Coordinates of C-alpha atoms in Angstrom, one line a residue:
Chain A
X1429 CA -64.8 7.7 52.5
X1430 CA -63.5 5.3 49.9
X1431 CA -62.4 1.8 51.0
X1432 CA -60.4 -0.4 48.8
X1433 CA -60.4 -4.2 48.9
X1434 CA -57.4 -6.1 49.3
X1435 CA -55.6 -6.6 46.1
X1436 CA -55.2 -9.8 43.9
X1437 CA -52.0 -10.6 45.6
X1438 CA -53.2 -10.9 49.3
X1439 CA -56.2 -13.3 48.4
X1440 CA -56.3 -16.9 47.3
X1441 CA -56.5 -18.1 43.9
X1442 CA -59.9 -18.8 42.5
X1443 CA -60.9 -22.3 43.3
X1444 CA -63.8 -24.4 42.1
X1445 CA -66.2 -24.9 45.0
X1446 CA -68.1 -28.3 44.7
X1447 CA -71.4 -28.9 45.8
X1448 CA -72.4 -32.3 47.4
X1449 CA -74.9 -34.4 45.7
X1450 CA -77.0 -36.5 47.8
X1451 CA -78.8 -39.8 46.2
X1452 CA -81.9 -41.0 47.9
X1453 CA -84.0 -43.8 46.6
X1454 CA -83.9 -43.1 42.9
X1455 CA -83.3 -39.6 42.6
X1456 CA -80.6 -37.1 43.5
X1457 CA -81.0 -33.9 45.9
X1458 CA -78.6 -31.1 45.6
X1459 CA -78.8 -28.5 48.1
X1460 CA -77.0 -25.3 46.8
X1461 CA -75.5 -23.6 50.2
X1462 CA -73.0 -21.3 48.9
X1463 CA -73.1 -18.3 46.5
X1464 CA -71.8 -20.0 43.4
X1465 CA -69.2 -18.4 41.0
X1466 CA -69.6 -19.1 37.2
X1467 CA -66.7 -21.8 37.2
X1468 CA -68.4 -23.7 40.2
X1469 CA -71.8 -23.3 38.6
X1470 CA -70.7 -25.0 35.2
X1471 CA -68.8 -27.8 37.5
X1472 CA -72.1 -28.3 39.3
X1473 CA -73.8 -29.2 35.9
X1474 CA -71.1 -31.6 34.9
X1475 CA -71.4 -33.1 38.4
X1476 CA -75.1 -33.5 38.2
X1477 CA -75.2 -35.2 34.7
X1478 CA -72.2 -37.6 35.7
X1479 CA -74.1 -38.6 38.8
X1480 CA -77.3 -39.3 36.8
X1481 CA -75.2 -41.5 34.4
X1482 CA -73.4 -43.3 37.3
X1483 CA -76.4 -43.9 39.4
X1484 CA -79.3 -44.1 36.9
X1485 CA -81.0 -41.7 38.9
X1486 CA -84.4 -40.7 37.4
X1487 CA -84.9 -37.5 39.1
X1488 CA -82.9 -34.5 40.3
X1489 CA -84.2 -32.0 43.1
X1490 CA -82.1 -28.9 43.5
X1491 CA -82.9 -26.9 46.7
X1492 CA -82.0 -23.3 46.1
X1493 CA -83.9 -22.0 49.3
X1494 CA -80.6 -20.1 50.4
X1495 CA -79.7 -18.9 47.2
X1496 CA -79.8 -15.1 47.2
X1497 CA -79.6 -14.3 43.5
X1498 CA -79.9 -16.2 40.2
X1499 CA -78.5 -14.1 37.5
X1500 CA -78.8 -15.0 33.6
X1501 CA -75.8 -17.4 33.8
X1502 CA -76.9 -19.3 36.6
X1503 CA -80.2 -19.2 35.3
X1504 CA -79.1 -20.6 32.1
X1505 CA -77.1 -23.4 33.8
X1506 CA -80.1 -24.4 35.7
X1507 CA -82.5 -24.4 32.7
X1508 CA -79.7 -26.4 30.6
X1509 CA -79.3 -29.0 33.3
X1510 CA -82.9 -29.5 33.3
X1511 CA -82.9 -30.1 29.5
X1512 CA -79.9 -32.3 29.6
X1513 CA -81.1 -34.3 32.6
X1514 CA -84.2 -34.7 30.3
X1515 CA -82.2 -36.0 27.7
X1516 CA -80.8 -38.6 29.8
X1517 CA -84.4 -39.4 31.4
X1518 CA -84.0 -37.8 34.5
X1519 CA -86.8 -34.9 35.8
X1520 CA -85.4 -31.9 37.5
X1521 CA -87.5 -30.3 40.3
X1522 CA -86.4 -26.9 41.8
X1523 CA -87.4 -26.1 45.2
X1524 CA -87.4 -23.2 47.6
X1525 CA -86.6 -20.5 45.4
X1526 CA -87.1 -17.1 47.2
X1527 CA -89.7 -14.8 46.0
X1528 CA -87.3 -11.9 45.2
X1529 CA -85.1 -14.2 43.1
X1530 CA -88.3 -15.4 41.1
X1531 CA -89.2 -11.9 40.6
X1532 CA -85.9 -10.7 39.5
X1533 CA -85.5 -13.7 37.2
X1534 CA -88.9 -13.1 35.6
X1535 CA -88.1 -9.4 34.9
X1536 CA -84.7 -10.4 33.6
X1537 CA -86.7 -12.4 31.0
X1538 CA -85.7 -15.7 32.1
X1539 CA -88.6 -18.2 33.2
X1540 CA -86.7 -21.5 33.4
X1541 CA -89.3 -23.2 30.9
X1542 CA -89.5 -26.9 31.2
X1543 CA -88.2 -26.9 34.9
X1544 CA -90.7 -28.3 37.7
X1545 CA -90.9 -25.8 41.0
X1546 CA -91.9 -26.8 44.4
X1547 CA -92.3 -24.6 47.2
X1548 CA -90.1 -26.5 49.6
X1549 CA -87.9 -29.6 49.8
X1550 CA -91.0 -31.6 51.3
X1551 CA -93.1 -30.5 48.4
X1552 CA -90.2 -31.4 45.8
X1553 CA -90.0 -34.9 47.3
X1554 CA -93.5 -35.1 47.0
X1555 CA -93.7 -33.9 43.6
X1556 CA -90.8 -36.2 42.6
X1557 CA -92.3 -39.4 44.0
X1558 CA -95.5 -38.4 41.9
X1559 CA -93.5 -37.8 39.0
X1560 CA -91.7 -41.2 39.3
X1561 CA -95.0 -43.0 39.9
X1562 CA -94.3 -44.3 43.4
Chain B
X1435 CA -62.8 55.3 55.2
X1436 CA -66.0 54.4 57.6
X1437 CA -67.9 53.5 54.1
X1438 CA -64.7 51.2 53.1
X1439 CA -65.0 49.3 56.3
X1440 CA -68.7 48.9 56.1
X1441 CA -68.3 47.6 52.6
X1442 CA -65.5 45.2 53.9
X1443 CA -67.8 44.2 56.6
X1444 CA -70.9 43.6 54.0
X1445 CA -68.5 41.7 52.0
X1446 CA -67.8 39.3 54.7
X1447 CA -71.5 38.9 55.9
X1448 CA -72.2 37.9 52.4
X1449 CA -70.0 34.9 52.4
X1450 CA -71.0 34.1 56.2
X1451 CA -74.7 34.5 54.9
X1452 CA -73.9 32.0 52.0
X1453 CA -72.6 29.4 54.7
X1454 CA -75.7 30.2 56.8
X1455 CA -78.2 29.6 53.9
X1456 CA -76.6 26.4 53.0
X1457 CA -76.7 24.9 56.6
X1458 CA -79.3 22.4 57.4
X1459 CA -80.0 22.7 61.0
X1460 CA -81.9 25.4 63.2
X1461 CA -79.3 25.0 66.0
X1462 CA -76.1 25.4 63.8
X1463 CA -77.9 28.5 62.1
X1464 CA -78.4 30.1 65.4
X1465 CA -75.1 29.3 66.6
X1466 CA -73.3 30.8 63.3
X1467 CA -75.1 33.8 63.6
X1468 CA -74.4 34.4 67.1
X1469 CA -70.6 33.9 66.5
X1470 CA -71.1 36.2 63.4
X1471 CA -72.4 39.0 65.3
X1472 CA -69.4 38.7 67.7
X1473 CA -66.8 38.5 65.2
X1474 CA -68.2 41.2 62.8
X1475 CA -69.9 43.8 64.8
X1476 CA -68.9 46.2 67.6
X1477 CA -71.0 43.8 70.1
X1478 CA -68.9 41.2 72.1
X1479 CA -71.8 39.0 73.2
X1480 CA -75.0 37.9 71.5
X1481 CA -77.8 35.4 71.9
X1482 CA -80.2 34.1 69.1
X1483 CA -83.4 33.0 70.2
X1484 CA -86.2 31.8 68.3
X1485 CA -89.9 31.7 68.9
X1486 CA -91.2 28.3 69.9
X1487 CA -94.7 26.9 69.4
X1488 CA -95.5 27.6 73.1
X1489 CA -95.0 31.3 72.4
X1490 CA -91.8 31.6 74.4
X1491 CA -88.1 32.6 73.0
X1492 CA -85.7 29.6 73.3
X1493 CA -82.2 30.7 73.6
X1494 CA -80.3 28.5 71.0
X1495 CA -77.3 30.3 69.7
X1496 CA -74.5 32.1 71.9
X1497 CA -71.8 34.2 71.1
X1498 CA -68.9 35.6 73.2
X1499 CA -70.0 33.7 76.4
X1500 CA -68.2 31.5 78.6
X1501 CA -69.7 28.0 79.2
X1502 CA -70.6 28.8 82.5
X1503 CA -72.4 32.2 81.3
X1504 CA -74.4 30.2 78.8
X1505 CA -75.5 27.5 81.6
X1506 CA -76.4 30.5 83.7
X1507 CA -78.5 32.2 81.0
X1508 CA -80.1 28.9 79.8
X1509 CA -81.5 28.7 83.5
X1510 CA -83.3 32.0 83.3
X1511 CA -86.9 31.1 82.6
X1512 CA -87.6 32.0 78.7
X1513 CA -89.5 35.1 78.2
X1514 CA -92.9 35.0 76.4
X1515 CA -93.8 36.7 73.2
X1516 CA -96.1 38.9 75.2
X1517 CA -93.6 40.0 77.6
X1518 CA -91.0 41.0 75.2
X1519 CA -93.6 42.5 72.7
X1520 CA -94.6 45.0 75.9
X1521 CA -91.0 46.1 75.7
X1522 CA -90.7 46.5 72.2
X1523 CA -92.2 49.9 72.0
X1524 CA -92.0 52.2 68.9
X1525 CA -90.1 54.7 71.1
X1526 CA -87.3 52.1 71.3
X1527 CA -87.1 51.5 67.3
X1528 CA -83.8 52.2 65.6
X1529 CA -84.0 50.9 62.1
X1530 CA -85.5 47.8 62.6
X1531 CA -84.0 47.1 65.8
X1532 CA -85.1 47.8 69.6
X1533 CA -82.7 49.8 71.9
X1534 CA -84.0 49.7 75.5
X1535 CA -82.0 51.9 78.1
X1536 CA -81.9 50.1 81.4
X1537 CA -84.0 52.4 83.2
X1538 CA -87.0 51.8 81.1
X1539 CA -87.3 48.0 81.4
X1540 CA -88.1 45.3 83.7
X1541 CA -86.6 42.4 81.6
X1542 CA -84.3 40.0 83.1
X1543 CA -81.0 39.4 81.6
X1544 CA -77.5 38.0 82.4
X1545 CA -76.0 41.3 84.4
X1546 CA -72.9 42.6 82.4
X1547 CA -69.7 41.7 84.5
X1548 CA -67.9 44.6 82.7
X1549 CA -66.9 47.5 85.0
X1550 CA -69.6 50.1 84.5
X1551 CA -67.8 52.9 82.7
X1552 CA -69.2 56.5 83.5
X1553 CA -68.1 57.9 80.3
X1554 CA -69.5 55.4 78.0
X1555 CA -73.1 55.9 76.6
X1556 CA -74.0 52.1 76.7
X1557 CA -75.2 51.0 80.2
X1558 CA -74.4 47.4 80.9
X1559 CA -78.0 46.8 81.7
X1560 CA -79.1 48.2 78.4
X1561 CA -81.0 45.9 76.0
X1562 CA -80.7 46.0 72.3
X1563 CA -83.0 43.4 70.4
X1564 CA -82.8 42.8 66.6
X1565 CA -86.0 40.7 65.6
X1566 CA -86.2 37.9 63.0
X1567 CA -89.3 38.3 60.8
X1568 CA -90.9 35.8 58.5
X1569 CA -92.0 37.0 54.9
X1570 CA -95.5 37.7 56.6
X1571 CA -93.6 40.1 58.9
X1572 CA -94.2 38.0 61.9
X1573 CA -91.5 37.6 64.4
X1574 CA -90.0 34.4 64.5
X1575 CA -87.0 35.0 66.6
X1576 CA -84.4 37.8 67.8
X1577 CA -81.0 38.5 68.4
X1578 CA -80.0 40.2 71.5
X1579 CA -76.8 41.7 71.9
X1580 CA -74.6 43.4 74.7
X1581 CA -71.3 45.1 75.5
X1582 CA -70.3 47.0 72.6
X1583 CA -66.5 47.5 72.2
X1584 CA -66.7 51.1 71.5
X1585 CA -69.3 51.8 74.3
X1586 CA -71.7 53.6 72.1
X1587 CA -75.4 53.3 71.8
X1588 CA -76.5 51.8 68.5
X1589 CA -77.1 54.0 65.4
X1590 CA -78.9 52.7 62.2
X1591 CA -75.4 52.7 60.6
X1592 CA -73.8 50.6 63.3
X1593 CA -76.8 48.3 63.3
X1594 CA -76.7 47.5 59.6
X1595 CA -74.5 44.6 59.7
X1596 CA -76.4 42.8 62.5
X1597 CA -79.9 43.7 60.9
X1598 CA -78.3 41.9 57.7
X1599 CA -77.4 38.9 59.7
X1600 CA -80.8 38.9 61.2
X1601 CA -82.6 39.0 58.0
X1602 CA -80.3 36.1 56.7
X1603 CA -80.8 34.1 59.7
X1604 CA -84.8 34.6 59.4
X1605 CA -84.5 33.4 55.6
X1606 CA -82.3 30.2 56.6
X1607 CA -84.7 29.4 59.5
X1608 CA -87.9 30.0 57.4
X1609 CA -86.2 27.8 54.6
X1610 CA -85.9 24.9 57.0
X1611 CA -89.3 25.1 58.5
X1612 CA -90.8 25.2 55.1
X1613 CA -88.5 22.1 54.1
X1614 CA -89.8 20.3 57.5
X1615 CA -93.4 21.0 56.6
X1616 CA -92.9 19.8 52.9
X1617 CA -91.3 16.8 54.3
X1618 CA -94.0 16.1 56.8
X1619 CA -96.5 16.4 53.9
X1620 CA -94.8 14.3 52.0
X1621 CA -94.5 11.5 54.6
X1622 CA -98.0 11.6 55.1
X1623 CA -98.7 11.4 51.7
X1624 CA -96.4 8.2 51.5
X1625 CA -98.0 6.7 54.4
X1626 CA -101.5 7.0 53.0
X1627 CA -100.4 5.8 49.4
X1628 CA -99.0 2.9 51.2
X1629 CA -102.0 2.1 53.1
X1630 CA -104.0 2.6 49.7
X1631 CA -101.7 0.3 47.9
X1632 CA -102.2 -2.5 50.6
X1633 CA -105.9 -2.0 50.4
X1634 CA -105.8 -2.3 46.7
X1635 CA -104.1 -5.7 46.6
X1636 CA -105.5 -7.7 49.4
X1637 CA -104.2 -11.1 49.1
X1638 CA -106.8 -13.4 51.1
X1639 CA -105.9 -16.7 52.6
X1640 CA -109.4 -18.5 51.9
X1641 CA -108.3 -21.9 52.6
X1642 CA -105.5 -23.9 53.5
X1643 CA -102.9 -23.4 50.6
X1644 CA -105.3 -21.4 48.6
X1645 CA -105.0 -17.6 48.3
X1646 CA -107.5 -15.2 46.4
X1647 CA -106.4 -11.9 45.2
X1648 CA -109.7 -9.9 44.0
X1649 CA -108.4 -7.0 41.7
X1650 CA -110.6 -4.1 41.5
X1651 CA -110.2 -0.7 39.4
X1652 CA -107.5 0.2 37.2
X1653 CA -104.0 -1.4 37.4
X1654 CA -101.2 0.6 36.5
X1655 CA -97.9 -0.4 35.9
X1656 CA -96.6 0.6 39.6
X1657 CA -99.6 -1.2 41.1
X1658 CA -98.8 -4.2 39.0
X1659 CA -95.4 -4.4 40.4
X1660 CA -96.7 -4.1 43.8
X1661 CA -99.0 -7.0 43.1
X1662 CA -96.4 -9.3 42.0
X1663 CA -94.4 -8.6 45.1
X1664 CA -97.4 -8.8 47.4
X1665 CA -98.6 -12.2 45.8
X1666 CA -95.1 -13.8 46.0
X1667 CA -94.5 -12.8 49.4
X1668 CA -97.6 -14.3 50.8
X1669 CA -97.3 -17.6 48.8
X1670 CA -93.9 -18.0 50.5
X1671 CA -95.3 -16.9 53.9
X1672 CA -98.2 -19.2 53.8
X1673 CA -96.7 -21.9 51.8
X1674 CA -99.8 -21.9 49.7
X1675 CA -99.9 -23.8 46.4
X1676 CA -102.4 -21.8 44.6
X1677 CA -103.3 -18.4 44.0
X1678 CA -106.6 -17.2 42.5
X1679 CA -106.3 -13.8 40.8
X1680 CA -109.9 -12.5 40.2
X1681 CA -110.0 -9.7 37.5
X1682 CA -113.8 -9.3 37.3
X1683 CA -113.4 -5.9 38.7
X1684 CA -110.7 -4.6 36.3
X1685 CA -112.3 -2.9 33.4
X1686 CA -109.3 -2.9 31.1
X1687 CA -105.8 -3.9 30.8
X1688 CA -103.2 -2.7 28.5
X1689 CA -99.9 -4.2 27.2
X1690 CA -97.8 -3.3 30.1
X1691 CA -100.1 -4.7 32.8
X1692 CA -100.8 -7.9 30.6
X1693 CA -96.9 -8.4 30.6
X1694 CA -96.9 -7.8 34.5
X1695 CA -99.7 -10.4 34.9
X1696 CA -97.9 -13.0 32.7
X1697 CA -94.5 -12.3 34.7
X1698 CA -96.4 -12.6 38.1
X1699 CA -97.8 -16.0 36.8
X1700 CA -94.2 -17.2 35.8
X1701 CA -92.9 -16.1 39.3
X1702 CA -95.5 -18.0 41.0
X1703 CA -94.5 -20.9 39.2
X1704 CA -90.8 -20.5 40.0
X1705 CA -91.4 -20.6 43.5
X1706 CA -93.3 -23.7 43.3
X1707 CA -96.9 -22.5 43.2
X1708 CA -99.9 -22.4 40.6
X1709 CA -101.9 -19.3 39.3
X1710 CA -105.5 -19.3 38.4
X1711 CA -106.9 -16.2 36.6
X1712 CA -110.5 -15.6 36.9
X1713 CA -113.2 -13.3 35.6
X1714 CA -111.6 -12.3 32.3
X1715 CA -114.5 -10.0 30.5
X1716 CA -115.0 -9.9 26.7
X1717 CA -112.8 -6.8 26.4
X1718 CA -109.8 -8.0 28.3
X1719 CA -110.0 -11.4 26.2
X1720 CA -110.2 -9.3 23.0
X1721 CA -107.3 -7.1 24.1
X1722 CA -105.0 -10.1 25.4
X1723 CA -105.4 -11.9 22.0
X1724 CA -105.0 -8.9 19.9
X1725 CA -101.9 -7.9 21.9
X1726 CA -100.7 -11.4 21.1
X1727 CA -100.5 -12.1 24.8
X1728 CA -99.5 -16.2 25.1
X1729 CA -102.0 -17.5 27.5
X1730 CA -101.7 -21.1 27.0
X1731 CA -99.6 -21.4 29.8
X1732 CA -102.1 -19.7 32.3
X1733 CA -104.8 -21.6 33.7
X1734 CA -108.1 -19.4 33.5
X1735 CA -111.4 -20.1 34.8
X1736 CA -114.8 -18.2 34.3
X1737 CA -115.5 -17.0 37.4
X1738 CA -114.3 -17.2 41.2
X1739 CA -116.4 -20.0 42.2
X1740 CA -114.8 -22.2 39.5
X1741 CA -111.4 -21.0 40.3
X1742 CA -112.0 -22.2 43.8
X1743 CA -113.5 -25.4 42.7
X1744 CA -110.1 -26.0 40.5
X1745 CA -107.7 -24.8 43.5
X1746 CA -109.2 -27.3 45.7
X1747 CA -109.2 -30.0 42.8
X1748 CA -105.3 -29.1 42.7
X1749 CA -104.8 -29.5 46.5
X1750 CA -106.5 -32.7 46.4
X1751 CA -109.9 -31.6 47.9
X1752 CA -113.2 -31.1 46.5
X1753 CA -116.7 -29.4 47.5
X1754 CA -119.6 -31.8 47.9
X1755 CA -123.2 -31.3 48.4
X1756 CA -124.8 -32.7 51.6
X1757 CA -127.9 -34.8 50.9
Chain C
X685 CA -78.0 14.7 34.7
X686 CA -78.8 15.4 38.3
X687 CA -76.9 17.2 40.9
X688 CA -75.7 14.3 43.1
X689 CA -73.8 13.9 46.4
X690 CA -71.9 10.9 47.4
X691 CA -72.2 9.9 51.0
X692 CA -69.9 7.0 50.8
X693 CA -68.1 4.7 48.3
X694 CA -66.2 1.3 47.7
X695 CA -64.1 0.2 45.0
X696 CA -63.9 -3.4 44.2
X697 CA -61.2 -4.6 41.7
X698 CA -62.3 -7.3 39.1
X699 CA -59.5 -9.3 38.3
X700 CA -60.6 -13.0 38.4
X701 CA -63.6 -15.1 38.7
X702 CA -64.4 -15.0 42.1
X703 CA -64.3 -11.1 42.1
X704 CA -67.7 -11.2 40.5
X705 CA -69.2 -13.0 43.6
X706 CA -67.1 -10.7 45.9
X707 CA -68.7 -7.7 44.1
X708 CA -72.2 -8.7 44.1
X709 CA -72.2 -9.5 47.7
X710 CA -70.6 -6.1 48.4
X711 CA -73.3 -4.6 46.2
X712 CA -76.0 -6.4 48.5
X713 CA -74.6 -5.3 51.5
X714 CA -74.7 -1.7 50.3
X715 CA -78.3 -2.2 49.1
X716 CA -79.3 -3.3 52.5
X717 CA -77.4 -0.7 54.3
X718 CA -78.9 1.9 52.1
X719 CA -82.3 0.4 53.2
X720 CA -83.6 -1.1 49.9
X721 CA -86.2 -3.8 50.6
X722 CA -85.5 -7.6 49.8
X723 CA -86.7 -7.5 46.3
X724 CA -84.7 -4.6 45.4
X725 CA -81.7 -5.8 47.1
X726 CA -82.0 -9.0 44.9
X727 CA -82.3 -6.7 41.7
X728 CA -79.2 -4.7 42.5
X729 CA -77.3 -7.6 43.3
X730 CA -78.3 -9.5 40.1
X731 CA -77.7 -6.5 37.9
X732 CA -74.1 -5.9 39.5
X733 CA -73.4 -9.7 38.8
X734 CA -74.3 -9.3 35.1
X735 CA -72.1 -6.2 34.6
X736 CA -69.3 -7.4 36.8
X737 CA -69.3 -10.6 34.9
X738 CA -69.1 -8.6 31.5
X739 CA -65.9 -7.0 32.9
X740 CA -64.2 -10.3 33.6
X741 CA -65.2 -12.0 30.2
X742 CA -64.7 -9.1 27.7
X743 CA -62.0 -6.9 29.4
X744 CA -60.2 -9.4 31.6
X745 CA -60.0 -6.9 34.4
X746 CA -61.4 -3.7 35.5
X747 CA -63.1 -2.2 38.5
X748 CA -66.5 -1.5 40.2
X749 CA -67.5 1.6 42.2
X750 CA -70.3 1.5 44.6
X751 CA -71.5 4.6 46.0
X752 CA -74.5 5.7 48.2
X753 CA -75.9 8.9 46.5
X754 CA -78.5 11.5 46.9
X755 CA -79.9 14.3 44.9
X756 CA -82.2 17.2 46.0
X757 CA -85.2 14.6 46.4
X758 CA -83.9 11.0 46.6
X759 CA -81.3 8.7 48.0
X760 CA -80.1 5.4 46.4
X761 CA -77.1 3.5 45.0
X762 CA -75.0 4.2 42.1
X763 CA -72.6 1.5 40.8
X764 CA -70.2 1.9 38.0
X765 CA -68.4 -0.6 36.1
X766 CA -65.4 0.3 34.4
X767 CA -62.5 -1.4 32.2
X768 CA -59.9 -0.7 29.8
X769 CA -60.9 -3.7 27.3
X770 CA -61.7 -3.9 23.7
X771 CA -65.0 -2.0 24.0
X772 CA -68.1 -2.3 22.0
X773 CA -68.4 -1.5 18.2
X774 CA -72.0 -0.9 18.3
X775 CA -73.4 -0.1 21.6
X776 CA -76.9 0.0 20.3
X777 CA -76.4 -3.6 19.1
X778 CA -75.3 -4.6 22.5
X779 CA -78.2 -3.4 24.3
X780 CA -80.4 -5.6 22.2
X781 CA -82.1 -8.6 23.8
X782 CA -80.3 -11.6 22.4
X783 CA -77.1 -10.0 21.5
X784 CA -74.7 -13.2 21.8
X785 CA -71.7 -13.5 23.9
X786 CA -69.9 -16.8 24.3
X787 CA -70.9 -17.1 27.8
X788 CA -74.3 -15.1 28.9
X789 CA -77.5 -15.5 27.0
X790 CA -77.3 -12.1 25.7
X791 CA -79.1 -10.7 28.6
X792 CA -76.3 -8.8 30.6
X793 CA -76.6 -5.3 29.3
X794 CA -80.6 -5.2 28.6
X795 CA -81.1 -7.5 31.5
X796 CA -79.6 -5.3 34.1
X797 CA -81.1 -2.2 32.3
X798 CA -84.6 -3.8 33.2
X799 CA -83.7 -4.4 36.7
X800 CA -82.4 -0.8 37.3
X801 CA -84.0 2.8 37.4
X802 CA -81.4 4.4 35.4
X803 CA -78.6 2.8 33.1
X804 CA -76.1 4.8 31.0
X805 CA -73.2 2.9 28.8
X806 CA -70.4 4.6 27.2
X807 CA -68.1 2.3 25.1
X808 CA -65.1 3.1 22.5
X809 CA -63.2 0.3 20.7
X810 CA -60.2 -0.4 22.1
X811 CA -60.5 2.0 24.8
X812 CA -62.9 0.3 27.2
X813 CA -66.5 0.4 28.4
X814 CA -68.2 2.1 31.4
X815 CA -71.7 1.3 32.6
X816 CA -73.3 3.2 35.2
X817 CA -76.4 2.2 37.1
X818 CA -78.8 3.6 39.7
X819 CA -81.5 2.4 41.9
X820 CA -83.5 5.1 44.1
X821 CA -85.3 4.2 47.2
X822 CA -88.9 4.5 46.4
X823 CA -90.4 7.8 47.5

C-alpha cells in the first residue's frame, strides 16, 4: 500500500512560526511548544537576541521539554544563541530536555558546550537566580 | 496415455507443492492439501488431520465437503493415535497408505451419502488413510479420503499423487513446527538477555536526587549503550541531579567504551544533571590518558564514599558525625 | 544486500521548508507504529530530518520513501531520500565529519549514519543523490 501525501498545491505556503518570549524579573522564558522548521528556528534566534537588547534581560531560559527532536541545525541554532547571548551579557539555561533527545544529540556529535542545562523549568529558574546572584 | 496423465498431474502437484511449502500457517497448509486432493486425484472428499499434543487427530483441512458436512464431521469426537494405529495394520498397507475395507473396521466416519453402487469396488464406508510422517518416521497426521470418481479401490499408482501431497504437507508442517520451536527458543533467549541486561545495569536510587550505578564486569559497546539509556531514563523519571557511576568493578576499558562513557556524561549534562565517576583503577587511568580521552569535563572521585560526599554537597547537603 | 519484503510504504514529497518537518513527523509516526522504543524513534526522526533537509538545501526538491521492511530474520524501517539535484562530486569527502555546507554543521550525512544501523549513498554529479537508511528492531 502506497499512500501519497497531498501535493504542494493543496497545502498552504510555508509560514514562519513565532515562539512567544516571556519576561520575568530580569530574564526571559521561551517555551518551545511546536516542531520548529529551520526558518522558524532562525527567526527564534533573531527574536531572542532582539528581546535581550530591548529589555536588558540578563538571562534566557529555553524550555525544550516538549521538543521531540533536536537535529544538527536546531542544535547549532541553540548553541549559537547561547554564545551570542553571552556576548550580550546574558546567560542561557536549557531545561527539560528529554533523555532520548539528549542521547541522539551526543550520538550525533553535538554536546552544546557552554549551555547550562536544568532538569525542568523549576530547576532552571533556581539555577538562573543563582547565576544572576539573587 | 496413462503415463502422460500421471506426468501432468505430477507437474501440477509440483507447483501446488511450491505454494504449500511457502505457506506460513498450518491451517492453510492443511486446507490447501485437502483441496488439492479433491482437485487432482480421483477422490472427491478429503480430510487432513494432524496429531495434536494430546495424541488425538485434529481435523483441520476439508476438501469436497459442504459446510454442513464439515460441521457434522467436526462434532465427531477426535480419534486417538492408539485407535487409529490399531486399524493401521500391515494387511491394509498399499504403498505407504492404508486401505481399510468397511467390513474390517470399527472406525466412525461421516457416512457416504452416495448411493451404494453394487458394481463398484469401493464401498462408501471403506477407509483410505495416507499418513504424514516426520523425518524420524513418526506419524504426525494423515489425509483420509473417500468417494473415488471411478469407484475403484486404490492401487500403488493411483495413490502416488496423494502420497506426494502427503509428503509435501508433512515437510511443510514440520518446517513450521521447527520455525515455531526456534522462535520460542529465541524469544526465551531474548527475555533472559533482557533480564541479564537489567541486572547488569542497576541504577540505584540511594538518596533523594542521587543515583548510583555500580558497574561490574566487562562493558562492551552494546552494554554501554544500554547503560546510557538506563541512566538517562532513570534520572528523568526520578528528577535526580547527580548520578555516580562507580567503575571499581570494571577491569578494563577500550576506546569505544570510553567514548560511550563520555557520551553518557554529556547526555546527562544536557538533561540537566551531573555525573561523578568513581573507582578508576590505575590501568583504566593509563588507558584513558593514552587514548587521549579528555576527562577534564568529568568529575572523578577516588571511591564511592567520596563520590557520595560530593553528590551530597552538590545537592546542598552534607554528612556529619554525631558527637 | 538482503532479500527484503515491504509491508507498507509512504511517499512524502520534499518541495519546501515545511516538508522537512512533515517528513520527520511521518518518520516518527512510522517508527512508533513499527515498534521502536522512544530513543530509536528519536534517532530515526533526527536522521530523517538531516537527510530531508539535505534534499531541500541542495536539490530544492525530491522525495522521501518510508517503508516498513522485513527480511528473513528482522523487521525494521527503511527510508530512502532521493533527488535529481546537482549531486555530489566526492561522496567520500561528503561523508567526512565537518564537510561544510552553508547551513548545517557538516553533520548531516555522517551524523545520520551514526544514528542508523545501515546507510547507503549513491550520487552522481548533475544526476542527483539517493540515500537509503535502515534501522532494525532489536533482536
